[in-house]
Short mmCIF file of N, CA and C in Angstrom, two decimals:
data_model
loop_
_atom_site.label_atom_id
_atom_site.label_comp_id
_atom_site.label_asym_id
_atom_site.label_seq_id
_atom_site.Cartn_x
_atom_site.Cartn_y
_atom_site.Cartn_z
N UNK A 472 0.83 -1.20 0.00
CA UNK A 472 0.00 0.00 0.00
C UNK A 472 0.86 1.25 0.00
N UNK A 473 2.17 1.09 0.90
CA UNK A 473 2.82 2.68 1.00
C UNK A 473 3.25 2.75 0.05
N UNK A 474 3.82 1.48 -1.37
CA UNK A 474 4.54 1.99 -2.69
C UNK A 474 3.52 2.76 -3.78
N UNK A 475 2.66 1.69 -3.60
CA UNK A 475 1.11 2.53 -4.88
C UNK A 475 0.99 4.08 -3.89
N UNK A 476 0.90 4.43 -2.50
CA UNK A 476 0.70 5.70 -2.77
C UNK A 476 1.84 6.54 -2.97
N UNK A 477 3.30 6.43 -2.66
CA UNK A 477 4.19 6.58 -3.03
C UNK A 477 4.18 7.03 -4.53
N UNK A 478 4.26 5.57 -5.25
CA UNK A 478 4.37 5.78 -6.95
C UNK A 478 3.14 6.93 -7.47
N UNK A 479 1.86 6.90 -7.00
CA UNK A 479 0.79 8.34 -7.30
C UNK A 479 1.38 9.52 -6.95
N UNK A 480 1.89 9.60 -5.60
CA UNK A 480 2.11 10.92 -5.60
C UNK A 480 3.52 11.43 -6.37
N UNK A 481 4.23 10.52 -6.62
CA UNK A 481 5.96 10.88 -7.64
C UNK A 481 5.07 10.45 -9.01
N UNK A 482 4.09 10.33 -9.50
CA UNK A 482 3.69 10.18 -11.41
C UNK A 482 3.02 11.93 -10.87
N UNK A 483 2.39 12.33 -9.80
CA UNK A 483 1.48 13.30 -9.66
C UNK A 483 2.09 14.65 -10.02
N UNK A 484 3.63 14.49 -9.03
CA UNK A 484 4.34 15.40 -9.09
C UNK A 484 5.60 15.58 -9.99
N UNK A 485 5.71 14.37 -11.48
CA UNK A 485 6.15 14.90 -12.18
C UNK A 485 7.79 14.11 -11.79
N UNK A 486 7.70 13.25 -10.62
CA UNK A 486 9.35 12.88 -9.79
C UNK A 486 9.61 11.43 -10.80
N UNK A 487 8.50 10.91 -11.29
CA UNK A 487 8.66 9.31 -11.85
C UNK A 487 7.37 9.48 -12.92
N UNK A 488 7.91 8.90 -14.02
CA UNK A 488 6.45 8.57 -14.46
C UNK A 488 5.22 7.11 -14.31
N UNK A 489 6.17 6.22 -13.06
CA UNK A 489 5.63 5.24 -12.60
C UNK A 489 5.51 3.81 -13.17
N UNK A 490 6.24 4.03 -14.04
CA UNK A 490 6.34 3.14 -14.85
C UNK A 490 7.00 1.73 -14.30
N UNK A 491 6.54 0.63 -14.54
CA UNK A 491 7.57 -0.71 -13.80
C UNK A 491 8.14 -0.14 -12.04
N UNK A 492 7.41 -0.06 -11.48
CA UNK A 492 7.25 0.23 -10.29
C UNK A 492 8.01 -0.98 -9.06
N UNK A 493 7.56 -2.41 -9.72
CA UNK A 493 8.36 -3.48 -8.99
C UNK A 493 9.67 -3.98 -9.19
N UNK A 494 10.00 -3.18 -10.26
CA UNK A 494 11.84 -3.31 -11.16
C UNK A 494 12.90 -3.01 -10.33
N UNK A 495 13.76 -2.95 -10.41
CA UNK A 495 15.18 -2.44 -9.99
C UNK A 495 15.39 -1.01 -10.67
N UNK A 496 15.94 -0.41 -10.47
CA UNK A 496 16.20 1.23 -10.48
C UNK A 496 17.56 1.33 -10.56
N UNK A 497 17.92 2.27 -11.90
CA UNK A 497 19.14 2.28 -12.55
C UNK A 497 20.01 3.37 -11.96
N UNK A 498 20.66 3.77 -11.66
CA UNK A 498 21.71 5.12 -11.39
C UNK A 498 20.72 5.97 -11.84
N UNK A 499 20.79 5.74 -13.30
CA UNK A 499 20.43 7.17 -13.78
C UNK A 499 18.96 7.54 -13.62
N UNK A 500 18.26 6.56 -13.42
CA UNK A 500 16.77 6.56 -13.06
C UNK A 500 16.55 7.45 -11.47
N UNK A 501 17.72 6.81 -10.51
CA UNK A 501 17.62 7.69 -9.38
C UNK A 501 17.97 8.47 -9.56
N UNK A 502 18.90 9.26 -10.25
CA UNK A 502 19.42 10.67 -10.05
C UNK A 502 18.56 11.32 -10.88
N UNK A 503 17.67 10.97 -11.73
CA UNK A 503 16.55 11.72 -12.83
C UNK A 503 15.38 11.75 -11.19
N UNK A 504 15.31 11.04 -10.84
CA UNK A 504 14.12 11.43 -9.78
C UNK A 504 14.43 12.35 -8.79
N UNK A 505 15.69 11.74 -8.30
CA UNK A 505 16.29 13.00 -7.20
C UNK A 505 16.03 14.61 -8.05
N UNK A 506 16.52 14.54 -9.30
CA UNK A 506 16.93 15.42 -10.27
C UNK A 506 15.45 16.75 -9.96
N UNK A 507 14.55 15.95 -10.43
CA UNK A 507 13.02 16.08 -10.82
C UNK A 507 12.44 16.74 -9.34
N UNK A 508 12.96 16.04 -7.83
CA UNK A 508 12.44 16.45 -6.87
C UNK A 508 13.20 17.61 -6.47
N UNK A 509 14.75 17.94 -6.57
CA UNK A 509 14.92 18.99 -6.50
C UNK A 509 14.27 20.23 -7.13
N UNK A 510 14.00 20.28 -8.00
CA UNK A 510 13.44 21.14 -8.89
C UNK A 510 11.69 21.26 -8.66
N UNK A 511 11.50 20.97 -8.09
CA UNK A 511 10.08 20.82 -7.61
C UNK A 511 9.97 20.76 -6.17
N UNK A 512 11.23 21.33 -5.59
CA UNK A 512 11.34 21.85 -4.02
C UNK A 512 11.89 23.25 -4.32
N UNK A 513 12.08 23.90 -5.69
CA UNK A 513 12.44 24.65 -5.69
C UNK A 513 13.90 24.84 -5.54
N UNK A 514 14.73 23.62 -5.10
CA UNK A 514 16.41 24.04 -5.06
C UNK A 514 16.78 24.26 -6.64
N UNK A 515 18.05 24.75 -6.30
CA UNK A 515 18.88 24.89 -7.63
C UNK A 515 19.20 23.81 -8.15
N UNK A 516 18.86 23.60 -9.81
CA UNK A 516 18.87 22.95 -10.41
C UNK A 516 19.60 23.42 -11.56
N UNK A 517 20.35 24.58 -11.81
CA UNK A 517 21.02 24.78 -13.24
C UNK A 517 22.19 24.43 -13.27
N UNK A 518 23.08 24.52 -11.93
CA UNK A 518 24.94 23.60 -12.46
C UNK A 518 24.59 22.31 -12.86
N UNK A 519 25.63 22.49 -13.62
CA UNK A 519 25.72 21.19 -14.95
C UNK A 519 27.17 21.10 -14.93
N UNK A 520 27.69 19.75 -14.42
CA UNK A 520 29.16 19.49 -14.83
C UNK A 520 29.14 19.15 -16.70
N UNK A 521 30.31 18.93 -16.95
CA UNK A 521 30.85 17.83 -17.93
C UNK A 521 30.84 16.38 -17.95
N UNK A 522 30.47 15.78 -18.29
CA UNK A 522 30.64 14.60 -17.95
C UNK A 522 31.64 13.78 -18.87
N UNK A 523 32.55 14.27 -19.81
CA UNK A 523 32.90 13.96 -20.60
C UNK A 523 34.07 13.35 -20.04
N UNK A 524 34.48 13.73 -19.03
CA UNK A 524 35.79 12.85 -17.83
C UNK A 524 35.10 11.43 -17.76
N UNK A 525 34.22 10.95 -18.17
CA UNK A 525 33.60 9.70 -17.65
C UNK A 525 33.92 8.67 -18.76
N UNK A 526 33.79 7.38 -18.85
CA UNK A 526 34.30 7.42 -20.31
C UNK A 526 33.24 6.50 -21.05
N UNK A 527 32.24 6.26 -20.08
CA UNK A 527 31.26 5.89 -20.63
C UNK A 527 29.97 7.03 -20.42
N UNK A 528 30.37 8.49 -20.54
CA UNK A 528 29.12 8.98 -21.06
C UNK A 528 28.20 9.32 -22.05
N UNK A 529 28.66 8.29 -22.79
CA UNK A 529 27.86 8.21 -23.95
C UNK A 529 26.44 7.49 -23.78
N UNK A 530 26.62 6.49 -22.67
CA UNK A 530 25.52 5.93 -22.65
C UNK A 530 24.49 5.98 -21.42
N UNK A 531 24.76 7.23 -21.19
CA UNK A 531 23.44 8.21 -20.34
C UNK A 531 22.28 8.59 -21.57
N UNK A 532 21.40 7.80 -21.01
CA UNK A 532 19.87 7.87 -21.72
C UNK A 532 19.83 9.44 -21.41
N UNK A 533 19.26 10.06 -23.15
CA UNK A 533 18.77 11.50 -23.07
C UNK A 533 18.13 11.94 -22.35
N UNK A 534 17.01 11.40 -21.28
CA UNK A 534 16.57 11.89 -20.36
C UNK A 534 17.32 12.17 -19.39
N UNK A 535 18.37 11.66 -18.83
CA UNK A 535 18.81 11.55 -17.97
C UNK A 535 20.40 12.96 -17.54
N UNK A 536 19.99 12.78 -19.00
CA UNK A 536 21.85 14.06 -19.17
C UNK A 536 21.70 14.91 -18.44
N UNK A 537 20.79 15.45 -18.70
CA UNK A 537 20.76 17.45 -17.71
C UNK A 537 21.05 16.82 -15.87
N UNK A 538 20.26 15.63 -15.39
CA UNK A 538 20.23 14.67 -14.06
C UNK A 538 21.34 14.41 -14.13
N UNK A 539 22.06 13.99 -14.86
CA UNK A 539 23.52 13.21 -14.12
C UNK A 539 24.18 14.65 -14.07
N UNK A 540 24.96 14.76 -15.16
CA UNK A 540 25.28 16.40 -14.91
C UNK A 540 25.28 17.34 -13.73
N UNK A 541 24.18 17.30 -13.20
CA UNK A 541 23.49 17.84 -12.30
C UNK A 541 24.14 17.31 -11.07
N UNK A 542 24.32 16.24 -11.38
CA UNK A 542 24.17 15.41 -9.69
C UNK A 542 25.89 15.45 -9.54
N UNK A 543 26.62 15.39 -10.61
CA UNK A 543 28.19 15.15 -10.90
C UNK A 543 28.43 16.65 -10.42
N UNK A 544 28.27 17.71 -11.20
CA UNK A 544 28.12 19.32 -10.16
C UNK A 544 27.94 18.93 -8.79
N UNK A 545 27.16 18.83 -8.14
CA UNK A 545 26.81 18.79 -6.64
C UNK A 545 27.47 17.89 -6.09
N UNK A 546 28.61 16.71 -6.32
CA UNK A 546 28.90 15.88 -5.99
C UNK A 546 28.09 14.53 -5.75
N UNK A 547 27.35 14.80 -5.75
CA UNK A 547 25.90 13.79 -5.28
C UNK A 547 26.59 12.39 -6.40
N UNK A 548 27.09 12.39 -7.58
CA UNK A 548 27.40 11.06 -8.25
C UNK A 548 28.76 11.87 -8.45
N UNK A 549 29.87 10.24 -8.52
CA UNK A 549 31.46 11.14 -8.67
C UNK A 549 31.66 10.01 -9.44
N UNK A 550 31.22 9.00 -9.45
CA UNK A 550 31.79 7.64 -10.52
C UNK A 550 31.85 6.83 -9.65
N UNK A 551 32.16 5.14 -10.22
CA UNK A 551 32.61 4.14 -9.62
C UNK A 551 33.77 4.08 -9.30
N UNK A 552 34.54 2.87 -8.29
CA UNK A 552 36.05 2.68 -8.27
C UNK A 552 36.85 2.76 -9.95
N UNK A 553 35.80 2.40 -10.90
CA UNK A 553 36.60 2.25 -12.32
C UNK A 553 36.56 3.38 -13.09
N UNK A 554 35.78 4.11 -12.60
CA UNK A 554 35.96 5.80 -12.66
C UNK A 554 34.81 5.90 -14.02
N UNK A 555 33.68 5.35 -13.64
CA UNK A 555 32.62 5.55 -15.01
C UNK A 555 31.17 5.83 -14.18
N UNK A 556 30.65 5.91 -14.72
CA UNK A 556 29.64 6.40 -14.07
C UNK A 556 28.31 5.73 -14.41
N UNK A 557 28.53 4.40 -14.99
CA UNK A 557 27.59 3.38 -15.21
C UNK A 557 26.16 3.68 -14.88
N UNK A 558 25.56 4.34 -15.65
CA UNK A 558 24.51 4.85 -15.71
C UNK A 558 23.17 3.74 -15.87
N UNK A 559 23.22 3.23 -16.88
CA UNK A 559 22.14 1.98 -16.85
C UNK A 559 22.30 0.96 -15.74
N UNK A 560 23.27 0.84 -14.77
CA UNK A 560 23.83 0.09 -13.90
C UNK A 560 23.14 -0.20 -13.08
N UNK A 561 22.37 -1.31 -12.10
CA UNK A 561 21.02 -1.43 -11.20
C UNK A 561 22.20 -0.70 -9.69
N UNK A 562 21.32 -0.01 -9.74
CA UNK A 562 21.04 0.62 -7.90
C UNK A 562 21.05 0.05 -7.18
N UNK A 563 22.48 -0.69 -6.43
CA UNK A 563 22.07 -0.95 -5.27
C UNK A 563 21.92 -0.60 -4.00
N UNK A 564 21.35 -1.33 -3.11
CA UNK A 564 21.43 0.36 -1.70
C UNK A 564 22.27 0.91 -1.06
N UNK A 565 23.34 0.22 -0.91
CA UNK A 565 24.26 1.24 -0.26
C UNK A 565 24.68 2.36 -1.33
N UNK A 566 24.73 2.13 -2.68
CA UNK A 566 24.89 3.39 -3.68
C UNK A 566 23.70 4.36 -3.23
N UNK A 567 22.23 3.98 -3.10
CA UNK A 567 21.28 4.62 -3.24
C UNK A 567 21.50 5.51 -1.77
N UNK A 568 22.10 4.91 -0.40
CA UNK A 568 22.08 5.54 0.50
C UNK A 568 23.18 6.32 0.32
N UNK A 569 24.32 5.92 -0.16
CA UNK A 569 25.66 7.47 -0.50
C UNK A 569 24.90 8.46 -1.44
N UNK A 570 24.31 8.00 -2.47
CA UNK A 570 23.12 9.51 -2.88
C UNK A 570 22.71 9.92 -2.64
N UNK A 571 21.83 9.39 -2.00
CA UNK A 571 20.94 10.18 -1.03
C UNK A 571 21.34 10.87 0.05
N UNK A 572 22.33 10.26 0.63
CA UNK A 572 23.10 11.28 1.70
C UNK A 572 24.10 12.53 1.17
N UNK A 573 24.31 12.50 -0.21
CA UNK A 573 25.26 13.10 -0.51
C UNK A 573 24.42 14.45 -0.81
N UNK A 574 23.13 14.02 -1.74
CA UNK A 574 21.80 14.69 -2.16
C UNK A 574 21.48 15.93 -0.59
N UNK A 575 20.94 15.14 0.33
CA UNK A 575 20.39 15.68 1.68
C UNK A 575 21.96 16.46 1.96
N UNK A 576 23.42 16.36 1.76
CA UNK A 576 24.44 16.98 2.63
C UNK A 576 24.44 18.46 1.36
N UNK A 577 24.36 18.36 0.01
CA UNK A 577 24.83 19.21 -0.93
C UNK A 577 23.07 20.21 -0.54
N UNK A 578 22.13 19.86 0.05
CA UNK A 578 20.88 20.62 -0.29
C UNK A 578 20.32 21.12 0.78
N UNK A 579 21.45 20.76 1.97
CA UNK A 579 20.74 20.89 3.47
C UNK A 579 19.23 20.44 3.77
N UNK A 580 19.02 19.26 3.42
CA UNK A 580 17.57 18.58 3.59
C UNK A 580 17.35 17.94 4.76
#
């Protein structure tokens, strides 16, 4: 029950479009949501690193570019030990909790 109201209120507000809801969640899928909720709390959302230090940023899904970018500026994503930033890569939680903590330390949340 808390994920269906969860997933309504992030399709409501624009944070997820809710889609595959029982899946695994990619890097870049979390930092597009983090991305989406900053910006709809009103924080700053326009620094944009490079990501071109990465050497697989080619394969950051177009949705996701302005979000990683974003999150690589704020420190919130810095790469893996192999220094890429494996974007389609499944989320696991201790990644999801260094984002999220990194997210809440860069936004004072």
């Amino acid at each position: 029950a808390d994920m269906a109201e969860a997933r309504i209120w992030a399709m409501a507000n624009g944070v997820s479009d809710g889609s595959n809801p029982g899946s695994v969640v990619s890097c870049q899928q979390m930092v597009t949501m983090l991305y989406r909720f900053a910006g709809r709390k009103g924080y700053d959302v326009s620094g944009k690193a490079s990501l071109a230090g990465f050497p697989d940023n080619g394969s950051v899904a177009d949705y996701a570019k302005d979000a990683m970018a974003w999150s690589a500026a704020n420190g919130i994503v810095t790469g893996t030990a192999q220094g890429t930033l494996d974007p389609a890569g499944t989320a696991a939680r201790a990644q999801f909790a260094v984002i999220l903590m990194r997210f809440c330390q860069a936004f004072r949340v």
